[in-house]
Structures are given as structure tokens and as C-alpha cells.
Amino acid sequence: MENPNRDRQGDTGSHNSGQGIQRVVIAGGGTAGWMAAAALSKTLGKVLDIRLVESDEIGTVGVGEATIPTLVTFHRLLEINEQEFMAAVKGTFKLGISFEGWRDVGEDYIHSFGVTGRDHWTAGFQHFWLKGKQCGVASDFGDYCLELKAAQENKFAHLPKNGLNYAFHMDATLYAGFLRKFSEGFGVQRIEGKIKQVNTAPKSGDITGLVLESGDVIEADLFIDCTGFRGLLIEQTLHAGYEDWSHWLPNDSAVAVQTRSVGEPIPYTRSIAREAGWQWRIPLQHRVGNGLVYCSRFVSDEVARQTLVDNIEGEMITAPRVIKFRTGTRLKHWKKNCVALGLASGFVEPLESTSIHLIQRGILRLIQMFPLTGIAQSDIDEFNQQTSFEIENIRDFIVLHYHVTNRDDTPFWRHCQRMEIPETLAHRVRLFKETGRVFRVPNELFAENSWIQVMLGQGLLPQQYHPIVNVMGEEELTLFLGQIKGKVDDAVARLPSHGDYVNQYCQASDS
Ligand SMILES: Cc1cc2nc3c(=O)[nH]c(=O)nc-3n(C[C@H](O)[C@H](O)[C@H](O)COP(=O)(O)OP(=O)(O)OC[C@H]3O[C@@H](n4cnc5c(N)ncnc54)[C@H](O)[C@@H]3O)c2cc1C
């Protein structure tokens, strides 16, 4: 039934005011749709009627298999059993990302999920390491980080008090299936069908229903657009607008292929720089996910496909598939009675595996702001402001990888090195270069240690260190660094191999 009140609502007032928000429809059943269904049904399922519409014929984007540690927290909030989840998605553990050939051809570093060394309240560990380097008593920056060393040695285990910070590699299709079962257990109703039209109220412009090809109309009070890049509700219907970031993040294409596993799965994602982009390698229990992200201005789809095929290990088990995208963000992630999540809300690019994190942040934010009666415009504004802030900081972090590089061997890398960057990032780069300092912006995803690992990894060496370091004599500094490294080495030596740990902890029944 259509809500007669809606026609009287304007753009700036509340939406569906006076009416309870009880009927929620999620459009789309990819990772975003099922994560939203799982979290909403687990927390508010008793007071909401939640339906999810998806089309088997359209399918999902089928990539998005590397995550960051915040997904562990999301699963804890949902009380998802990790062993069951890992076995269901044929998952492996991830301790970071290995960036190969990013600083320069043949030079690699790992951005790990750990903390490197020990900070002093006046100055981060990098200052002590810098002096240690100058005196010749420090080894690689990564040698002082447990997660990084464990990744390099293919080791993994859960340690007490979250002593090893980790994320997952998982099969995206199996993850959607796992969350579907979870959500249906909390009352979510799944509707199979293709949405052919979105109905809106003539005056308010609020969405009133989704018309399926079958002719059925699915009505709701609140709609969650998880329809992927097409943004069927948020863009095609509500015209929320898009801020294009391709001048900072020029990649616009990817070619993806799955291969059979060769050897033990490693506990990190590989990101290998290529002539006009980068290649990912994500090891799962049963297969490996591979892809090449590239900029079509510098390389054709065919050359990209061939580059990928020439650089994979193991037999291909799917045909290489090209995916096109435009980096950027929706100008409004919540508009009227529609909230966009996942690719429908924008796409930064997959380099630091942040898209699934952004989905989960959007869901948690929506649950925290979930309306009881009408949708308040102040909630919408707050949601949009928080979301934009979060994405812009992630964008800067990713642009850093492309821009701060010694690579100038191809037109693509020369372009990245010379392109204008956001002033917010330019400031951070200057600050680190001139002083060695990094400050985390409140509520931003990546902490100081991530920025430092990537800045150093990309070849940015600070010109000075904090004077507090000189309070330590050289002997004391040597001892300080040596003790940290010793502890890391001892802890890594005691860890089992990642492959063995996965087999005993969460082996999929048919892997
Ligand atoms: C190349 C690439 C690599 C990536 N790698 C990572 C990564 O490693 N880590 C990470 O966090 N993220 C990654 N991402 C992002 C990640 O894939 C997505 O964030 C995630 O898969 C969520 O997608 P989605 O659910 O928004 O969209 P989709 O998976 O596209 O799902 C859209 C859903 O909407 C449905 N739908 C669409 N139109 C209609 C219609 N008319 N009627 C009915 N249903 C409809 C579809 O059937 C589908 O169910 C990557 C993305 C790309 C492009």
C-alpha cells in the first residue's frame, strides 16, 4: 500500500514523518546487500520487516575477496562463529599486503596490519628507527613488526589478547551465500526477480516501491540500494550525483580470473605493480583470485588481459572477465528514504581492500541512526557528512601509493608521479618528509603506523627525527631496537605455518 502522507513531504523536511519505519527493502544481493541484511536482521529483525530482492540473471560483481581487520569486529558484533565462517567461505588469513615493484622496479615492502616497534608519547617509533638507520644499528623497518615478519615467513595463529592482528581472504560468492543463510535465520525474506522500475511519490520524490519484471511491486518505508555500480535507486532514480576522482585515481578497469592453487596459501595479499596498473593475488583454500587493475588510457583491455594471463600461476578455472568502473563517490549516500551501500555508493579502487570495510561502516552507521518514525533530515545530513569524511581519508591514503614513487619507467607511472594530489594528502606528505611526523585524523580508518609503513615503503624518507631520540645514547638505542626485534623473532619462531593452521582450524569440508 502506498503511504498517502509521503506526497506532502518536501526535500528538506523529514521523510515518511509520522509513520513508523518498519518495512525495509534491500535491493541487491551481493556482498553489500547480504551484509546489510545480516546486520539489520540480527540487531533489529524483531521490529522490522526486511526483504531483499536480487536477480540471479544479473548476478554479482564476483570480486572483492580481500578484507581488513575491521571485518573481524563486524563478525563479532553479529556473533558469527569464525571457524564456521572460514570453512564456509574457504577462507585464509591475511596479515597485510605485499607491495611489489611500487617504490621502484624490483623493490618490495609489506603494509601489515600490525604495530611496528614501540612509540614514545612524544614521538613515534619511526624516529628511533631513523636514527638507528643513520647509526647503522637498525635493520628494515618491518623487522620490528610481528604481523609483517609472520607474513614473510608464512606463519599464523590466533594469539591471546588479539596479539596478532588479522583479516580474511574469502570467496565472495560463498560469503554472500553464508550471510544469506544467516539472515534468513533472522527472518529476512529473499525475493528473486529483476527490478524493472522504481516508483516514487510524485511530490516528495520518496521511493515507494520496486516493480519487478513479474509485475510484483515491493513496497517499503526505507530502501537500501545495493545494486552495484548501476545504483538503480540512488542514482538512476534519485540522481544523487557522483564526484569523479579519476584525476587522482586513474584506473578504470580490471580483468579478473580464478586459478587453481599451487602450493600453500600465503597469509597476505600480493599487489604487484605493472606497466599501467597493478595485479592482485588472493589465495583461498580451494583456489586463487587474480586480477589486473589498470587504466585504459595507457593500456588496452586485450594487452591487460594478456599481461594477467602471462603472470599467473596455476591453471585458469574461469575465463578472464573485464570489469569497468569509475573511481569516485556518490555526492549523497543517503537521499530521501534511500541509503546506498557498496558499489552503489561509489568506488575508491581495491588497492587497500577498503570497499567491504566501507560497506560495514555504512551499515553500522545506518543502524546507529535508524529512524523510529520519520526519517529526519538531520540524520541524513550527519550520515552523509560522516561517510564523505571517511571515504576522503581512504582516498588520500590510496593516492599516496601511486604518487609517491620513484617509478617513471612508463607513461602511467610518470602520470601518477606528476599528477596533482589532494591538498590534504600533500600536507601529510610534506609533514612526514620534513619532520617524520604523522597524525591520524580523528575517526579515520588508517592509523599512523599504516601511513608510516606506506610512506617509507614508497621511498619517502624523513629529513629529521625528533630530538627525544638523542636522549638515548647509541648503546641504549641499539639495545632498545635489538630487544624489540628479538621479541618479534621469538614470537614468529613459535607460530605454526599458515597452511597448517588453516587446515586444523577451519578447513572447508570439500577443499
Ligand atoms: C576489480 C575489483 C576488485 C575488488 N576487490 C576488492 C577487495 O579485494 N576487497 C574489498 O573490500 N572490495 C573489493 N572490491 C569491491 C567489492 O567487490 C564490492 O564492494 C563488493 O563486492 C560489494 O559489491 P555490491 O554488493 O555493492 O555489488 P554487486 O556484487 O554488483 O551486487 C549487486 C547486486 O544487485 C543486484 N541487482 C542489480 N540490478 C538489479 C536489478 N535490476 N534487479 C534485481 N537485482 C539487481 C545484482 O543481481 C546483485 O545481487 C573490488 C571491486 C572491484 C571492481
Short mmCIF file of N, CA, C and O and ligand atoms in Angstrom, two decimals, residues 28-33 53-55 58-61 63-66 193-195 226-230 232 254 280 282 323 341-343 347 350 353-356 359, ligand 1:
data_model
loop_
_atom_site.label_atom_id
_atom_site.label_comp_id
_atom_site.label_asym_id
_atom_site.label_seq_id
_atom_site.Cartn_x
_atom_site.Cartn_y
_atom_site.Cartn_z
N GLY A 28 19.38 -5.77 -4.13
CA GLY A 28 20.69 -6.31 -4.48
C GLY A 28 21.20 -7.31 -3.45
O GLY A 28 21.07 -7.08 -2.24
N GLY A 29 21.74 -8.40 -3.95
CA GLY A 29 22.20 -9.47 -3.07
C GLY A 29 23.66 -9.83 -3.29
O GLY A 29 24.03 -11.01 -3.31
N GLY A 30 24.51 -8.81 -3.46
CA GLY A 30 25.96 -9.05 -3.46
C GLY A 30 26.45 -8.97 -2.01
O GLY A 30 25.67 -9.08 -1.06
N THR A 31 27.75 -8.73 -1.88
CA THR A 31 28.32 -8.62 -0.53
C THR A 31 27.61 -7.52 0.27
O THR A 31 27.28 -7.69 1.44
N ALA A 32 27.35 -6.38 -0.37
CA ALA A 32 26.73 -5.26 0.34
C ALA A 32 25.32 -5.63 0.80
O ALA A 32 24.95 -5.40 1.96
N GLY A 33 24.53 -6.17 -0.11
CA GLY A 33 23.14 -6.49 0.22
C GLY A 33 23.03 -7.48 1.36
O GLY A 33 22.29 -7.27 2.33
N VAL A 53 15.79 -8.14 -2.47
CA VAL A 53 15.49 -8.52 -3.86
C VAL A 53 16.81 -8.68 -4.61
O VAL A 53 17.66 -7.79 -4.57
N GLU A 54 16.98 -9.80 -5.27
CA GLU A 54 18.19 -9.97 -6.08
C GLU A 54 17.85 -10.73 -7.35
O GLU A 54 16.86 -11.45 -7.41
N SER A 55 18.71 -10.55 -8.34
CA SER A 55 18.45 -11.17 -9.62
C SER A 55 19.58 -12.15 -9.96
O SER A 55 20.72 -11.74 -10.16
N ILE A 58 21.19 -11.25 -13.34
CA ILE A 58 22.20 -10.18 -13.38
C ILE A 58 23.47 -10.63 -12.65
O ILE A 58 24.58 -10.38 -13.10
N GLY A 59 23.32 -11.31 -11.52
CA GLY A 59 24.48 -11.79 -10.77
C GLY A 59 25.18 -10.68 -10.02
O GLY A 59 24.71 -9.52 -9.98
N THR A 60 26.33 -10.98 -9.45
CA THR A 60 27.07 -10.00 -8.66
C THR A 60 28.38 -9.66 -9.37
O THR A 60 28.73 -10.29 -10.36
N VAL A 61 29.12 -8.71 -8.82
CA VAL A 61 30.38 -8.29 -9.45
C VAL A 61 31.42 -9.42 -9.34
O VAL A 61 32.34 -9.51 -10.15
N VAL A 63 33.93 -10.13 -7.45
CA VAL A 63 35.27 -9.92 -6.90
C VAL A 63 35.09 -9.32 -5.50
O VAL A 63 33.98 -9.25 -5.00
N GLY A 64 36.19 -8.90 -4.87
CA GLY A 64 36.07 -8.35 -3.52
C GLY A 64 36.30 -9.44 -2.51
O GLY A 64 35.40 -9.85 -1.79
N GLU A 65 37.54 -9.96 -2.48
CA GLU A 65 37.80 -11.15 -1.66
C GLU A 65 38.90 -10.93 -0.63
O GLU A 65 39.25 -11.84 0.10
N ALA A 66 39.46 -9.72 -0.59
CA ALA A 66 40.46 -9.40 0.43
C ALA A 66 39.85 -8.38 1.38
O ALA A 66 39.16 -7.45 0.95
N GLY A 193 14.19 -11.83 -8.44
CA GLY A 193 13.49 -11.11 -9.51
C GLY A 193 14.27 -9.91 -9.96
O GLY A 193 15.13 -9.42 -9.25
N LYS A 194 13.96 -9.48 -11.17
CA LYS A 194 14.67 -8.34 -11.74
C LYS A 194 13.82 -7.09 -11.55
O LYS A 194 12.63 -7.09 -11.93
N ILE A 195 14.43 -6.07 -10.99
CA ILE A 195 13.71 -4.80 -10.81
C ILE A 195 13.68 -4.09 -12.16
O ILE A 195 14.74 -3.84 -12.75
N CYS A 226 21.71 -1.60 -2.94
CA CYS A 226 22.94 -2.40 -3.04
C CYS A 226 23.00 -3.02 -4.43
O CYS A 226 23.39 -4.17 -4.60
N THR A 227 22.62 -2.24 -5.43
CA THR A 227 22.54 -2.78 -6.79
C THR A 227 23.86 -2.66 -7.55
O THR A 227 23.89 -2.82 -8.77
N GLY A 228 24.94 -2.36 -6.84
CA GLY A 228 26.24 -2.32 -7.51
C GLY A 228 26.44 -1.03 -8.29
O GLY A 228 25.77 -0.02 -8.04
N PHE A 229 27.37 -1.09 -9.25
CA PHE A 229 27.76 0.13 -9.98
C PHE A 229 26.57 0.87 -10.58
O PHE A 229 26.60 2.08 -10.73
N ARG A 230 25.50 0.14 -10.94
CA ARG A 230 24.39 0.81 -11.63
C ARG A 230 23.63 1.78 -10.71
O ARG A 230 23.03 2.73 -11.20
N LEU A 232 20.81 1.70 -9.06
CA LEU A 232 19.46 1.76 -9.65
C LEU A 232 18.52 2.73 -8.91
O LEU A 232 17.73 3.44 -9.52
N ALA A 254 39.37 -3.46 -14.71
CA ALA A 254 40.06 -4.61 -14.11
C ALA A 254 39.73 -5.82 -14.94
O ALA A 254 38.67 -5.89 -15.58
N TRP A 280 46.54 -8.18 -8.55
CA TRP A 280 46.32 -8.76 -7.22
C TRP A 280 46.37 -10.27 -7.27
O TRP A 280 46.11 -10.89 -8.30
N ILE A 282 45.08 -13.26 -4.52
CA ILE A 282 44.42 -13.52 -3.24
C ILE A 282 44.27 -15.04 -3.08
O ILE A 282 43.48 -15.66 -3.79
N ILE A 323 36.04 -5.83 -16.04
CA ILE A 323 35.07 -5.05 -15.25
C ILE A 323 35.45 -3.58 -15.41
O ILE A 323 36.62 -3.22 -15.24
N LEU A 341 24.69 1.52 -0.35
CA LEU A 341 25.84 0.82 0.24
C LEU A 341 26.60 0.09 -0.86
O LEU A 341 26.02 -0.29 -1.87
N GLY A 342 27.88 -0.15 -0.61
CA GLY A 342 28.68 -0.92 -1.58
C GLY A 342 28.94 -0.10 -2.83
O GLY A 342 29.03 1.13 -2.80
N LEU A 343 29.07 -0.79 -3.94
CA LEU A 343 29.45 -0.13 -5.19
C LEU A 343 28.41 0.91 -5.62
O LEU A 343 28.75 1.85 -6.33
N PHE A 347 33.17 4.03 -5.49
CA PHE A 347 34.25 3.04 -5.53
C PHE A 347 35.59 3.76 -5.52
O PHE A 347 35.87 4.56 -6.41
N PRO A 350 40.39 -0.94 -5.46
CA PRO A 350 40.56 -2.02 -4.49
C PRO A 350 41.95 -2.17 -3.85
O PRO A 350 42.18 -3.12 -3.12
N SER A 353 41.91 -2.82 -0.14
CA SER A 353 40.78 -3.68 0.29
C SER A 353 39.83 -2.94 1.24
O SER A 353 39.45 -3.48 2.29
N THR A 354 39.43 -1.74 0.86
CA THR A 354 38.63 -0.93 1.78
C THR A 354 37.13 -0.92 1.48
O THR A 354 36.36 -0.39 2.27
N SER A 355 36.72 -1.52 0.36
CA SER A 355 35.30 -1.41 -0.02
C SER A 355 34.38 -2.15 0.95
O SER A 355 33.33 -1.63 1.33
N ILE A 356 34.78 -3.36 1.32
CA ILE A 356 33.92 -4.12 2.24
C ILE A 356 33.88 -3.43 3.60
O ILE A 356 32.85 -3.36 4.26
N ILE A 359 31.37 -0.75 3.36
CA ILE A 359 30.00 -1.29 3.44
C ILE A 359 29.61 -1.46 4.91
O ILE A 359 28.55 -1.04 5.36
C1 LIG B 1 38.17 -5.23 -9.57
C2 LIG B 1 37.60 -5.10 -8.20
C3 LIG B 1 38.28 -5.68 -7.13
C4 LIG B 1 37.78 -5.55 -5.84
N1 LIG B 1 38.47 -6.07 -4.78
C5 LIG B 1 38.05 -5.82 -3.52
C6 LIG B 1 38.74 -6.32 -2.40
O1 LIG B 1 39.73 -7.05 -2.52
N2 LIG B 1 38.28 -6.01 -1.18
C7 LIG B 1 37.18 -5.24 -0.98
O2 LIG B 1 36.84 -4.93 0.16
N3 LIG B 1 36.46 -4.83 -2.04
C8 LIG B 1 36.86 -5.09 -3.28
N4 LIG B 1 36.13 -4.65 -4.33
C9 LIG B 1 34.82 -4.07 -4.09
C10 LIG B 1 33.83 -5.20 -3.80
O3 LIG B 1 33.81 -6.08 -4.90
C11 LIG B 1 32.44 -4.68 -3.52
O4 LIG B 1 32.49 -3.68 -2.55
C12 LIG B 1 31.54 -5.77 -3.01
O5 LIG B 1 31.61 -6.91 -3.82
C13 LIG B 1 30.12 -5.30 -2.92
O6 LIG B 1 29.51 -5.24 -4.17
P1 LIG B 1 27.97 -4.85 -4.22
O7 LIG B 1 27.22 -5.80 -3.36
O8 LIG B 1 27.85 -3.41 -3.92
O9 LIG B 1 27.60 -5.05 -5.75
P2 LIG B 1 27.35 -6.37 -6.64
O10 LIG B 1 28.18 -7.51 -6.20
O11 LIG B 1 27.47 -5.93 -8.05
O12 LIG B 1 25.84 -6.75 -6.34
C14 LIG B 1 24.77 -6.07 -6.94
C15 LIG B 1 23.51 -6.85 -6.68
O13 LIG B 1 22.40 -6.10 -7.18
C16 LIG B 1 21.60 -6.95 -7.97
N5 LIG B 1 20.91 -6.16 -8.98
C17 LIG B 1 21.43 -5.21 -9.78
N6 LIG B 1 20.49 -4.73 -10.60
C18 LIG B 1 19.34 -5.39 -10.30
C19 LIG B 1 18.02 -5.35 -10.81
N7 LIG B 1 17.65 -4.55 -11.81
N8 LIG B 1 17.11 -6.19 -10.25
C20 LIG B 1 17.44 -7.03 -9.24
N9 LIG B 1 18.67 -7.10 -8.72
C21 LIG B 1 19.61 -6.30 -9.26
C22 LIG B 1 22.58 -7.96 -8.56
O14 LIG B 1 21.93 -9.12 -9.01
C23 LIG B 1 23.46 -8.21 -7.34
O15 LIG B 1 22.83 -9.15 -6.49
C24 LIG B 1 36.58 -4.83 -5.63
C25 LIG B 1 35.89 -4.31 -6.72
C26 LIG B 1 36.39 -4.43 -7.98
C27 LIG B 1 35.64 -3.83 -9.13
#
